[in-house]
PDB file of C-alpha atoms in Angstrom:
ATOM      1  CA  MET A   1       0.000   0.000   0.000  1.00  0.00           C
ATOM      2  CA  SER A   2       2.980   2.312   0.185  1.00  0.00           C
ATOM      3  CA  GLY A   3       1.690   4.300   3.126  1.00  0.00           C
ATOM      4  CA  LEU A   4      -1.830   4.693   1.752  1.00  0.00           C
ATOM      5  CA  PRO A   5      -4.763   3.542   3.866  1.00  0.00           C
ATOM      6  CA  TYR A   6      -6.177   1.673   0.837  1.00  0.00           C
ATOM      7  CA  PRO A   7      -4.802  -0.259  -2.168  1.00  0.00           C
ATOM      8  CA  TYR A   8      -3.799   1.927  -5.105  1.00  0.00           C
ATOM      9  CA  GLU A   9      -2.876   0.967  -8.649  1.00  0.00           C
ATOM     10  CA  GLY A  10      -2.020   3.621 -11.176  1.00  0.00           C
ATOM     11  CA  PRO A  11       0.419   6.370 -12.067  1.00  0.00           C
ATOM     12  CA  GLU A  12       2.600   7.499  -9.182  1.00  0.00           C
ATOM     13  CA  THR A  13       1.879  11.126 -10.115  1.00  0.00           C
ATOM     14  CA  LEU A  14      -1.808  10.665  -9.248  1.00  0.00           C
ATOM     15  CA  ARG A  15      -1.319   8.807  -5.954  1.00  0.00           C
ATOM     16  CA  GLU A  16      -1.128  11.862  -3.663  1.00  0.00           C
ATOM     17  CA  PRO A  17      -3.634  14.052  -5.562  1.00  0.00           C
ATOM     18  CA  ILE A  18      -6.203  11.243  -5.395  1.00  0.00           C
ATOM     19  CA  LEU A  19      -5.572  10.752  -1.681  1.00  0.00           C
ATOM     20  CA  ALA A  20      -5.967  14.496  -1.088  1.00  0.00           C
ATOM     21  CA  ALA A  21      -9.198  14.545  -3.130  1.00  0.00           C
ATOM     22  CA  LEU A  22     -10.680  11.639  -1.177  1.00  0.00           C
ATOM     23  CA  ARG A  23      -9.683  13.269   2.117  1.00  0.00           C
ATOM     24  CA  ARG A  24     -11.911  16.224   1.104  1.00  0.00           C
ATOM     25  CA  VAL A  25     -14.965  13.937   0.920  1.00  0.00           C
ATOM     26  CA  VAL A  26     -16.751  13.983   4.250  1.00  0.00           C
ATOM     27  CA  ASP A  27     -19.131  11.382   5.604  1.00  0.00           C
ATOM     28  CA  PRO A  28     -21.840  13.768   6.876  1.00  0.00           C
ATOM     29  CA  GLU A  29     -23.025  11.310   9.522  1.00  0.00           C
ATOM     30  CA  VAL A  30     -19.722  11.444  11.387  1.00  0.00           C
ATOM     31  CA  ALA A  31     -18.256  14.714  10.018  1.00  0.00           C
ATOM     32  CA  MET A  32     -15.013  12.993   9.040  1.00  0.00           C
ATOM     33  CA  SER A  33     -13.184  12.184   5.829  1.00  0.00           C
ATOM     34  CA  ILE A  34     -14.152   8.946   4.101  1.00  0.00           C
ATOM     35  CA  VAL A  35     -10.451   8.054   4.172  1.00  0.00           C
ATOM     36  CA  ASP A  36     -10.286   8.408   7.966  1.00  0.00           C
ATOM     37  CA  VAL A  37     -13.541   6.517   8.425  1.00  0.00           C
ATOM     38  CA  GLY A  38     -12.116   3.698   6.295  1.00  0.00           C
ATOM     39  CA  LEU A  39     -14.732   3.728   3.557  1.00  0.00           C
ATOM     40  CA  VAL A  40     -12.228   3.661   0.674  1.00  0.00           C
ATOM     41  CA  TYR A  41     -11.409   0.067  -0.258  1.00  0.00           C
ATOM     42  CA  GLY A  42      -9.243   0.863  -3.271  1.00  0.00           C
ATOM     43  CA  VAL A  43      -8.450   3.014  -6.292  1.00  0.00           C
ATOM     44  CA  THR A  44      -7.313   1.797  -9.697  1.00  0.00           C
ATOM     45  CA  VAL A  45      -6.408   4.271 -12.448  1.00  0.00           C
ATOM     46  CA  LEU A  46      -6.717   2.670 -15.887  1.00  0.00           C
ATOM     47  CA  PRO A  47      -6.096   4.285 -19.284  1.00  0.00           C
ATOM     48  CA  ASP A  48      -9.843   4.683 -19.876  1.00  0.00           C
ATOM     49  CA  ARG A  49     -11.266   5.246 -16.371  1.00  0.00           C
ATOM     50  CA  VAL A  50     -10.728   5.484 -12.625  1.00  0.00           C
ATOM     51  CA  ASP A  51     -12.242   2.720 -10.519  1.00  0.00           C
ATOM     52  CA  LEU A  52     -13.048   3.657  -6.934  1.00  0.00           C
ATOM     53  CA  ARG A  53     -14.182   0.979  -4.529  1.00  0.00           C
ATOM     54  CA  LEU A  54     -16.148   2.328  -1.574  1.00  0.00           C
ATOM     55  CA  THR A  55     -18.178   0.875   1.218  1.00  0.00           C
ATOM     56  CA  MET A  56     -20.556   2.431   3.690  1.00  0.00           C
ATOM     57  CA  THR A  57     -20.789   1.791   7.400  1.00  0.00           C
ATOM     58  CA  SER A  58     -24.075  -0.021   6.700  1.00  0.00           C
ATOM     59  CA  ALA A  59     -26.069  -1.063   3.643  1.00  0.00           C
ATOM     60  CA  ALA A  60     -28.856   1.240   4.852  1.00  0.00           C
ATOM     61  CA  CYS A  61     -26.615   4.327   4.856  1.00  0.00           C
ATOM     62  CA  PRO A  62     -28.899   7.281   4.079  1.00  0.00           C
ATOM     63  CA  VAL A  63     -26.055   9.424   2.698  1.00  0.00           C
ATOM     64  CA  ALA A  64     -24.462   6.913   0.302  1.00  0.00           C
ATOM     65  CA  ASP A  65     -25.511   8.929  -2.779  1.00  0.00           C
ATOM     66  CA  VAL A  66     -24.050  12.123  -1.304  1.00  0.00           C
ATOM     67  CA  ILE A  67     -20.727  10.426  -0.558  1.00  0.00           C
ATOM     68  CA  VAL A  68     -20.532   8.842  -4.028  1.00  0.00           C
ATOM     69  CA  ASP A  69     -21.373  12.140  -5.749  1.00  0.00           C
ATOM     70  CA  ASP A  70     -18.842  14.064  -3.651  1.00  0.00           C
ATOM     71  CA  ALA A  71     -16.132  11.474  -4.328  1.00  0.00           C
ATOM     72  CA  CYS A  72     -16.737  11.701  -8.084  1.00  0.00           C
ATOM     73  CA  MET A  73     -16.696  15.492  -7.961  1.00  0.00           C
ATOM     74  CA  GLU A  74     -13.417  15.611  -6.022  1.00  0.00           C
ATOM     75  CA  LEU A  75     -11.718  12.999  -8.199  1.00  0.00           C
ATOM     76  CA  ASP A  76     -12.842  14.816 -11.360  1.00  0.00           C
ATOM     77  CA  GLN A  77     -10.761  17.770 -10.123  1.00  0.00           C
ATOM     78  CA  VAL A  78      -7.487  15.789 -10.010  1.00  0.00           C
ATOM     79  CA  VAL A  79      -7.614  13.073 -12.673  1.00  0.00           C
ATOM     80  CA  PRO A  80      -6.955  13.858 -16.349  1.00  0.00           C
ATOM     81  CA  GLN A  81      -9.823  15.711 -17.981  1.00  0.00           C
ATOM     82  CA  GLY A  82     -12.363  13.399 -19.567  1.00  0.00           C
ATOM     83  CA  LEU A  83     -11.298  10.332 -17.556  1.00  0.00           C
ATOM     84  CA  PRO A  84     -14.544   8.964 -16.089  1.00  0.00           C
ATOM     85  CA  VAL A  85     -14.774   7.871 -12.464  1.00  0.00           C
ATOM     86  CA  ASN A  86     -16.516   4.554 -11.874  1.00  0.00           C
ATOM     87  CA  VAL A  87     -17.648   3.996  -8.276  1.00  0.00           C
ATOM     88  CA  GLU A  88     -18.378   0.493  -7.071  1.00  0.00           C
ATOM     89  CA  LEU A  89     -20.069   0.082  -3.697  1.00  0.00           C
ATOM     90  CA  VAL A  90     -18.703  -3.065  -2.095  1.00  0.00           C
ATOM     91  CA  TRP A  91     -19.926  -4.890   0.989  1.00  0.00           C
ATOM     92  CA  GLU A  92     -17.232  -7.561   1.394  1.00  0.00           C
ATOM     93  CA  PRO A  93     -15.366  -7.445   3.585  1.00  0.00           C
ATOM     94  CA  ALA A  94     -17.901  -5.708   5.768  1.00  0.00           C
ATOM     95  CA  TRP A  95     -16.833  -2.356   7.228  1.00  0.00           C
ATOM     96  CA  THR A  96     -15.809  -2.402  10.873  1.00  0.00           C
ATOM     97  CA  THR A  97     -14.376   0.211  13.203  1.00  0.00           C
ATOM     98  CA  ASP A  98     -10.981  -1.479  12.726  1.00  0.00           C
ATOM     99  CA  ARG A  99     -10.821   0.275   9.335  1.00  0.00           C
ATOM    100  CA  MET A 100     -10.879   3.717  10.979  1.00  0.00           C
ATOM    101  CA  SER A 101      -7.680   5.727  11.199  1.00  0.00           C
ATOM    102  CA  ASP A 102      -6.115   6.448  14.586  1.00  0.00           C
ATOM    103  CA  ARG A 103      -7.205  10.050  14.069  1.00  0.00           C
ATOM    104  CA  ALA A 104     -10.824   8.981  13.587  1.00  0.00           C
ATOM    105  CA  LYS A 105     -10.737   6.707  16.612  1.00  0.00           C
ATOM    106  CA  ALA A 106      -9.323   9.516  18.737  1.00  0.00           C
ATOM    107  CA  PHE A 107     -12.006  11.895  17.413  1.00  0.00           C
ATOM    108  CA  MET A 108     -14.658   9.364  18.434  1.00  0.00           C
ATOM    109  CA  GLY A 109     -13.057   8.962  21.860  1.00  0.00           C
ATOM    110  CA  TRP A 110     -11.923   5.353  21.334  1.00  0.00           C
TER     111      TRP A 110
END
């Protein structure tokens, strides 16, 4: 993972900009970045698209559409123009609090 909190495959030049973009996406239910909450399961940059694998804290998450839209908007700002972002919501492995960053756990008082 090379220091990233999720698997990344793609050009080295996009690694940090993509991480920064995803850190700007906030899960409104917990007021924290989706990276810190551990919702990002992986990013793959291909010649014809960007694949983003996300999960939610539960399948009934009422803000899933907001998070997906915000992630696409932020990634559109940093990937090459015209490169579409494909978001896949994944449920395996199930999200647990173990995926949260130390920062997020401290914020939550854990």
